[in-house]
PDB file of C-alpha atoms and ligand atoms in Angstrom:
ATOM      1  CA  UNK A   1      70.209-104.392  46.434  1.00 52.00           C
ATOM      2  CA  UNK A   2      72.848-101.434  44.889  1.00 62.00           C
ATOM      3  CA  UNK A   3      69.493 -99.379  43.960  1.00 54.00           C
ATOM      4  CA  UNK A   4      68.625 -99.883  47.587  1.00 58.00           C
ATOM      5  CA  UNK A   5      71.996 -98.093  48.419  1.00 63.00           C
ATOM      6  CA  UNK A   6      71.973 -95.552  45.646  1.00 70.00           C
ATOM      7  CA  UNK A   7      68.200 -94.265  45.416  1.00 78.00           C
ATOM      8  CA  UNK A   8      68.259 -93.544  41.854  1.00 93.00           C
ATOM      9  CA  UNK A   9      67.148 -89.981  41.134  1.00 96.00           C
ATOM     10  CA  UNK A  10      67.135 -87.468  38.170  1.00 98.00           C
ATOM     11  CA  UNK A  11      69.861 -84.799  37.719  1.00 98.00           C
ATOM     12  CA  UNK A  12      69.211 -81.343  38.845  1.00 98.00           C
ATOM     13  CA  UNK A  13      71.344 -77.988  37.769  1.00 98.00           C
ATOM     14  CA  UNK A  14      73.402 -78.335  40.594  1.00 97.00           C
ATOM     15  CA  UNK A  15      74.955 -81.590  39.761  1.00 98.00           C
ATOM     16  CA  UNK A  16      75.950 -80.558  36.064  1.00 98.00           C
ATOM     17  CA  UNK A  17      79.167 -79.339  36.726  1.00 98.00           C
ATOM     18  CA  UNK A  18      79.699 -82.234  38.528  1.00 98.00           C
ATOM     19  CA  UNK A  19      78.580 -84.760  35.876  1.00 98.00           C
ATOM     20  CA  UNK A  20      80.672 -82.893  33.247  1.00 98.00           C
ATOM     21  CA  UNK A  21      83.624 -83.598  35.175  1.00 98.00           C
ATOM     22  CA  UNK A  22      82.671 -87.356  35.558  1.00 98.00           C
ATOM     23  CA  UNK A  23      82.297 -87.275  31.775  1.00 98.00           C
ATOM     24  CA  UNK A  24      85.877 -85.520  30.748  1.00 97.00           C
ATOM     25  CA  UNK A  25      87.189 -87.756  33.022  1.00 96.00           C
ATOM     26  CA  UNK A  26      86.334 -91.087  31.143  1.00 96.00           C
ATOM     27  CA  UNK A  27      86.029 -89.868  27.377  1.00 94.00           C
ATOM     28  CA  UNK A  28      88.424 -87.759  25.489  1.00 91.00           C
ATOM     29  CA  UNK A  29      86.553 -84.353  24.428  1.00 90.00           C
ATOM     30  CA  UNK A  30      84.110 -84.922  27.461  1.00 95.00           C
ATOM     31  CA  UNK A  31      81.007 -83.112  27.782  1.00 97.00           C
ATOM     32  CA  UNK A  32      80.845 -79.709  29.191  1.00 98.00           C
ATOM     33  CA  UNK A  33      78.822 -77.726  32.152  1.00 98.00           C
ATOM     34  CA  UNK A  34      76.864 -75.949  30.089  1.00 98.00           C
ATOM     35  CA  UNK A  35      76.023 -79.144  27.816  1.00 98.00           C
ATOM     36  CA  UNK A  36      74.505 -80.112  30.781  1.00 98.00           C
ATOM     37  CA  UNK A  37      72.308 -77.483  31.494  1.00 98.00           C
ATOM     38  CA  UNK A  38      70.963 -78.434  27.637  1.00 98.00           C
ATOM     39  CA  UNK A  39      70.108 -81.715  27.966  1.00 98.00           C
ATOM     40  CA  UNK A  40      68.715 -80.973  31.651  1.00 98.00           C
ATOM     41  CA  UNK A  41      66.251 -78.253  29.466  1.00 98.00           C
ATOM     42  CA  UNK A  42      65.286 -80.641  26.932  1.00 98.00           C
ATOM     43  CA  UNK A  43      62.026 -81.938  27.808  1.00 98.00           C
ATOM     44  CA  UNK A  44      62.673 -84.954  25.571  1.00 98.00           C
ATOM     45  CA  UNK A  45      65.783 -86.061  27.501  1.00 98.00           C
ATOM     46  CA  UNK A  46      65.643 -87.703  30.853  1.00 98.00           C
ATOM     47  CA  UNK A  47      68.194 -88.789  33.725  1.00 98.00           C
ATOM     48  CA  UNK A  48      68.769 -91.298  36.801  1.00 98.00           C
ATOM     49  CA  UNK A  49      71.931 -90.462  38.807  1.00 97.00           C
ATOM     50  CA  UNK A  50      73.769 -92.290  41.955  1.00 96.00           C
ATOM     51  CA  UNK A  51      75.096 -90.389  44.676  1.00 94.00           C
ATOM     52  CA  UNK A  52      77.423 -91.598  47.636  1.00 90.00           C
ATOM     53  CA  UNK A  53      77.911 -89.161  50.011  1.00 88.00           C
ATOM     54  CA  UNK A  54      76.455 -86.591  48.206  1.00 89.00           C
ATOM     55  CA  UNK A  55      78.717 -87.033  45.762  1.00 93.00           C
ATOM     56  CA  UNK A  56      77.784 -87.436  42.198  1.00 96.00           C
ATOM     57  CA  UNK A  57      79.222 -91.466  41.207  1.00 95.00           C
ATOM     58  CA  UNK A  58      77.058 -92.287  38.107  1.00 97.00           C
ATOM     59  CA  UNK A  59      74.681 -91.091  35.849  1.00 98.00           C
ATOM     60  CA  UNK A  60      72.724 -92.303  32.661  1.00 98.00           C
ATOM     61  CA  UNK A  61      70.736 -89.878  29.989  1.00 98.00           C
ATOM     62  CA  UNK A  62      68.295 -90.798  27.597  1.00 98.00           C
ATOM     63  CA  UNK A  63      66.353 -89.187  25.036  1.00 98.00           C
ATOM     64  CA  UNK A  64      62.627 -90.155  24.376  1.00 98.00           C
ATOM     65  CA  UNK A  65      61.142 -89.571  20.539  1.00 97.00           C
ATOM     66  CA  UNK A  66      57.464 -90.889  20.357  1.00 95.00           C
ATOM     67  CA  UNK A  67      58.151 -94.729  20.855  1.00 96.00           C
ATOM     68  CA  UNK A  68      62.178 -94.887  20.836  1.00 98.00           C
ATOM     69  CA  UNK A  69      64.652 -93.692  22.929  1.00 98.00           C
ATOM     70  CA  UNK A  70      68.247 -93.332  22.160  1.00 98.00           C
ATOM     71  CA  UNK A  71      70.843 -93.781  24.979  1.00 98.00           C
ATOM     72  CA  UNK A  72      72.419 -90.634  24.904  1.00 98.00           C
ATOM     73  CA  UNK A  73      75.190 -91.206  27.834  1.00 98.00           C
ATOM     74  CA  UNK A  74      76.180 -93.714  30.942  1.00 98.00           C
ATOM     75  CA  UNK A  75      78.876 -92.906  33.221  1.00 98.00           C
ATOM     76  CA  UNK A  76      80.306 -94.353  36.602  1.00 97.00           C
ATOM     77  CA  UNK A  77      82.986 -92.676  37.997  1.00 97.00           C
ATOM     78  CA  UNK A  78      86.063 -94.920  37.616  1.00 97.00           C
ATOM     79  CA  UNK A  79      86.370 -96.122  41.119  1.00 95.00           C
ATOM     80  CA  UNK A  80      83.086 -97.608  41.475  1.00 95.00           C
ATOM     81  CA  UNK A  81      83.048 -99.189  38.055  1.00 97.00           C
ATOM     82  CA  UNK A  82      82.755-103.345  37.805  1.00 96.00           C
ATOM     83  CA  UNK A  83      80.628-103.125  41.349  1.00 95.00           C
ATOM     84  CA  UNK A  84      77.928-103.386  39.249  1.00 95.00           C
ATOM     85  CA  UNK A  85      76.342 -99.184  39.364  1.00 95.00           C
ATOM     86  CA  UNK A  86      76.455 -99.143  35.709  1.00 97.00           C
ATOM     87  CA  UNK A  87      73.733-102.309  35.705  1.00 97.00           C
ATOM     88  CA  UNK A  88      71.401-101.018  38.171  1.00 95.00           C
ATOM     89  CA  UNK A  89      71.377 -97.708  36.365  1.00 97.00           C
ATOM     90  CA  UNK A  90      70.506 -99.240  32.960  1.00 98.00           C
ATOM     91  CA  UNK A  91      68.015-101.597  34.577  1.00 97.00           C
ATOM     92  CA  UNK A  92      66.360 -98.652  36.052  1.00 96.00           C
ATOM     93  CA  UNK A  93      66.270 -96.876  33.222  1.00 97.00           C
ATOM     94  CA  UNK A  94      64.771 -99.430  30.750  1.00 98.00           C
ATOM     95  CA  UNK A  95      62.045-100.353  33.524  1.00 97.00           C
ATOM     96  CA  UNK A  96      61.093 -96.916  32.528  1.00 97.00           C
ATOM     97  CA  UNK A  97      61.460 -97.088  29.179  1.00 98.00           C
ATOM     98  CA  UNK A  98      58.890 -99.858  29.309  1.00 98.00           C
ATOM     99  CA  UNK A  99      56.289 -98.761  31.536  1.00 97.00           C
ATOM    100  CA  UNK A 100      56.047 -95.667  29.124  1.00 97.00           C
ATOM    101  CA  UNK A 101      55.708 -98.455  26.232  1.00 97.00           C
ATOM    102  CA  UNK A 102      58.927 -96.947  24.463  1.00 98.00           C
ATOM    103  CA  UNK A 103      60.007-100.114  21.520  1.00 98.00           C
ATOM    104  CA  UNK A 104      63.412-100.099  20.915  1.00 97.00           C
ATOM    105  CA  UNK A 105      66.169 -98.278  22.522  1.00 98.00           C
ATOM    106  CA  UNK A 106      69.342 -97.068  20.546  1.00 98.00           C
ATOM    107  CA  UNK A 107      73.004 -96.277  21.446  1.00 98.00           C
ATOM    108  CA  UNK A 108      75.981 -95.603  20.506  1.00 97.00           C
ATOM    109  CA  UNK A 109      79.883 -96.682  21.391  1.00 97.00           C
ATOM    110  CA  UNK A 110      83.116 -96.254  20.294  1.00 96.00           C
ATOM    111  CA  UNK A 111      84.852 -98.837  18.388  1.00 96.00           C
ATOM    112  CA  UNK A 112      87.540 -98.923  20.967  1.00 95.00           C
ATOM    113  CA  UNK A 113      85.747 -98.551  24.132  1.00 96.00           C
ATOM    114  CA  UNK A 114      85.820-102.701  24.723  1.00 97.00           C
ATOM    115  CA  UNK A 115      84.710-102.197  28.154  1.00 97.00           C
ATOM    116  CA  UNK A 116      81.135-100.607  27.008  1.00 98.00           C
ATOM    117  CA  UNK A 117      80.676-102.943  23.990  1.00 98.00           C
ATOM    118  CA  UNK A 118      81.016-105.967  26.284  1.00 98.00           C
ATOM    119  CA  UNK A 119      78.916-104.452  28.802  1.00 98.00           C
ATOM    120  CA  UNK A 120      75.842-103.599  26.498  1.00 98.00           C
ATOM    121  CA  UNK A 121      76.401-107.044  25.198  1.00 98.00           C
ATOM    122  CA  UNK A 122      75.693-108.734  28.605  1.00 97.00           C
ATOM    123  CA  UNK A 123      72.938-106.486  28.616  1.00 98.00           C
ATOM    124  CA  UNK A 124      71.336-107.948  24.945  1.00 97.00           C
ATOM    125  CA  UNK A 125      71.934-104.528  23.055  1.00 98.00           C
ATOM    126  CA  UNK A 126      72.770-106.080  19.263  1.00 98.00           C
ATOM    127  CA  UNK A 127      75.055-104.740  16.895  1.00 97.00           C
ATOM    128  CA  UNK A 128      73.409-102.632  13.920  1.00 96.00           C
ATOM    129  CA  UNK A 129      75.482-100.976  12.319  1.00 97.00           C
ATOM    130  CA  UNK A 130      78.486 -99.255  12.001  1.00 96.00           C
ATOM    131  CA  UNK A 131      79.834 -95.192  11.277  1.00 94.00           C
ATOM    132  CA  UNK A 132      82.852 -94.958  10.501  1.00 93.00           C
ATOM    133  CA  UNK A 133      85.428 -91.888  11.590  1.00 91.00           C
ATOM    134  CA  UNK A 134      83.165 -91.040  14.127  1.00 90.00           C
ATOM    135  CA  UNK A 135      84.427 -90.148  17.529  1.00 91.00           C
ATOM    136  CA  UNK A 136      87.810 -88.098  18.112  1.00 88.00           C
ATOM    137  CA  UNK A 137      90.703 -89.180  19.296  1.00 90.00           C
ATOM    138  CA  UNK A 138      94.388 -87.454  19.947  1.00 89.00           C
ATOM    139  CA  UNK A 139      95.997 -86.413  16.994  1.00 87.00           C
ATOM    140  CA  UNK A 140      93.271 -86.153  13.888  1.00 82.00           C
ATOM    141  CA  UNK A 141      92.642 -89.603  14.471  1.00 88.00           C
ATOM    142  CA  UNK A 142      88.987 -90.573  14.001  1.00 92.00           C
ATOM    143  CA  UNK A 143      87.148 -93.969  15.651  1.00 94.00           C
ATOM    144  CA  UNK A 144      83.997 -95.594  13.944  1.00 96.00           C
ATOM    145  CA  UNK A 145      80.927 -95.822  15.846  1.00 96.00           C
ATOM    146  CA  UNK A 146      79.107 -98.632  16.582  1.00 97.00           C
ATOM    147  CA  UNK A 147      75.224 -98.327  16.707  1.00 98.00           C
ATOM    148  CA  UNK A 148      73.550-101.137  19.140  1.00 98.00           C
ATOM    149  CA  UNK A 149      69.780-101.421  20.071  1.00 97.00           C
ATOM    150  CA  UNK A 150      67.674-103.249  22.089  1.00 98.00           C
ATOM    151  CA  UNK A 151      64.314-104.619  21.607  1.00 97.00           C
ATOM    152  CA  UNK A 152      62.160-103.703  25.047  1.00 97.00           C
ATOM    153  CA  UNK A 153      58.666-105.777  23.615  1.00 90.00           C
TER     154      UNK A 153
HETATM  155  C1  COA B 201      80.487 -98.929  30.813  1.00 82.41           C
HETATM  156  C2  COA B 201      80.171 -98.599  32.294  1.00 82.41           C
HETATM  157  C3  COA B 201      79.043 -97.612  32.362  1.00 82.41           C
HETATM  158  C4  COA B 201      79.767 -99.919  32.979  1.00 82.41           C
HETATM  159  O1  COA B 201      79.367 -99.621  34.309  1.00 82.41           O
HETATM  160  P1  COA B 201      79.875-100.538  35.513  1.00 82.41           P
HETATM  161  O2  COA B 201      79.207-100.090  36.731  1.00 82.41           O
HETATM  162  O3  COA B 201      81.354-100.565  35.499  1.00 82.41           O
HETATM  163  O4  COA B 201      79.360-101.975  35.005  1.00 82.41           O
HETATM  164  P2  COA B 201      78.711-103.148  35.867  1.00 82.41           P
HETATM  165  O5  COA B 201      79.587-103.438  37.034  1.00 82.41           O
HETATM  166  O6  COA B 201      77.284-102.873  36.139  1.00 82.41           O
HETATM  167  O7  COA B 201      78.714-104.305  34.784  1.00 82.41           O
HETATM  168  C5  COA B 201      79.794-105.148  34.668  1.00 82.41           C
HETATM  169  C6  COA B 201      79.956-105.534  33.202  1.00 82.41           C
HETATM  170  O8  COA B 201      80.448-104.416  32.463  1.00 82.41           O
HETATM  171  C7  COA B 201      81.619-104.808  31.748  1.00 82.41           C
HETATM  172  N1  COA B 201      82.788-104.267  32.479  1.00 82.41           N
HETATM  173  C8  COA B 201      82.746-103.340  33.481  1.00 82.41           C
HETATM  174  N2  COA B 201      84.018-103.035  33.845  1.00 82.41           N
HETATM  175  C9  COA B 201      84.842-103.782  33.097  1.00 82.41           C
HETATM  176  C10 COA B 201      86.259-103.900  33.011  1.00 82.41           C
HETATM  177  N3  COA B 201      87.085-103.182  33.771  1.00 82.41           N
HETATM  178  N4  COA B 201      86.755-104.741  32.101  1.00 82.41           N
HETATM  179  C11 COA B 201      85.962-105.482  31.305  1.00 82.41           C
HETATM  180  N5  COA B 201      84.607-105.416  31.355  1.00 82.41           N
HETATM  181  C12 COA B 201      84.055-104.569  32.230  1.00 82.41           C
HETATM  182  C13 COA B 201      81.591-106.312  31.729  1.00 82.41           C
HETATM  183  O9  COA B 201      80.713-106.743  30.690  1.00 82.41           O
HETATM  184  C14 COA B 201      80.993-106.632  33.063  1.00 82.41           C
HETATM  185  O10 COA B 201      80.356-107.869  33.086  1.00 82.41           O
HETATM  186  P3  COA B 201      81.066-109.100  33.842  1.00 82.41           P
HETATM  187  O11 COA B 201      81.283-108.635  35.256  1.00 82.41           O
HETATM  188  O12 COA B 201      80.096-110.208  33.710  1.00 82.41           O
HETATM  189  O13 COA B 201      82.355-109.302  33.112  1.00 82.41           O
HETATM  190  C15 COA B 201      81.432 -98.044  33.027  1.00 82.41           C
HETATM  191  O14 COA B 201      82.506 -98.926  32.844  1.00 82.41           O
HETATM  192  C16 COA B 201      81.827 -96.646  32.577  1.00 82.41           C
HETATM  193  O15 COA B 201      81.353 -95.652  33.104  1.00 82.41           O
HETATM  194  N6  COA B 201      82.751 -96.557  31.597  1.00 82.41           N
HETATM  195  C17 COA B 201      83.216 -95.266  31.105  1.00 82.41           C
HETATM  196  C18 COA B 201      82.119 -94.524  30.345  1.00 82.41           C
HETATM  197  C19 COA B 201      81.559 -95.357  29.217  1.00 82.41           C
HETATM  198  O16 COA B 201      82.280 -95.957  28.441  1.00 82.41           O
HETATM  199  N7  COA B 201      80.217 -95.379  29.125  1.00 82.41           N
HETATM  200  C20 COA B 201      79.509 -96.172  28.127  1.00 82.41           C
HETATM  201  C21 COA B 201      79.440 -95.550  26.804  1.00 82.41           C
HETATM  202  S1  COA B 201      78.110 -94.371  26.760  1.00 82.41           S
END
């Protein structure tokens, strides 16, 4: 139903300084423009985003290596999440991840960021592991990481 109201489609240059703001705007030391344009040159890393209005509301970028992928971001812009963006754009994504026979798909989240954990828990990702002092936060404050995967077979 949402993906019938967002077509789902990859990122192009033009949205990257848009998706960079999306991303400063939800974690602290956000990506940048120009990491953008990286990951949009990588032929390894792929992208589905939503647009309402032509304006850039969520995104999600993976990176494929042989038969894993590893999760590298999601995003939806703050007044859209809960509505249920985030889902669709996951769902899409690992439909993909499938049909191209990919195993197991990795990820990453902060140990803090309880709205992602519980969300890629509703969507079976299991806890592996843990790294701790990961991700920065104010001061010199560091935050363990929290690996999760999913079996796709
Ligand atoms: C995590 C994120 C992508 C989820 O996308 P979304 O569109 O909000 O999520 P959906 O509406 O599809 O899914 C809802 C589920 O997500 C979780 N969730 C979403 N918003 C939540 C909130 N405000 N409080 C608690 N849980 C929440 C819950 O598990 C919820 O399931 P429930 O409705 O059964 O409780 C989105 O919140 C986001 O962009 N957050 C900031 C960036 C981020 O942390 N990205 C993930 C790390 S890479």
């Amino acid at each position: 139903m949402l993906a019938k109201i967002y077509p789902l489609v990859p990122l192009v240059f033009e949205d990257c300084q848009s998706a960079a703001h999306l991303h400063q705007k939800v974690f602290f030391k956000g990506w940048k423009e120009n990491d953008f344009r990286e990951f949009l040159e990588n032929p390894l890393i792929f992208s589905l985003k939503v647009e309402k209005d032509h304006e850039l509301i969520g995104y999600i970028m993976w990176r494929e290596v042989k038969d894993e992928a590893e999760l590298l971001t999601l995003v939806v812009s703050t007044p859209y999440q809960n509505k249920g963006i985030g889902s669709v754009l996951l769902g899409r994504c690992i439909t993909i991840l499938k049909e191209k026979h990919i195993l197991n798909v990795f990820l990453e989240v902060a140990e803090d960021n309880h709205v992602a954990k519980s969300f890629y828990i509703k969507h079976d990702f299991i806890l592996l592991s843990k790294r701790p002092h990961y991700y920065p936060r104010p001061g010199k404050k560091k935050i363990s990481a929290l690996n999760f995967f999913k079996k796709l077979v």
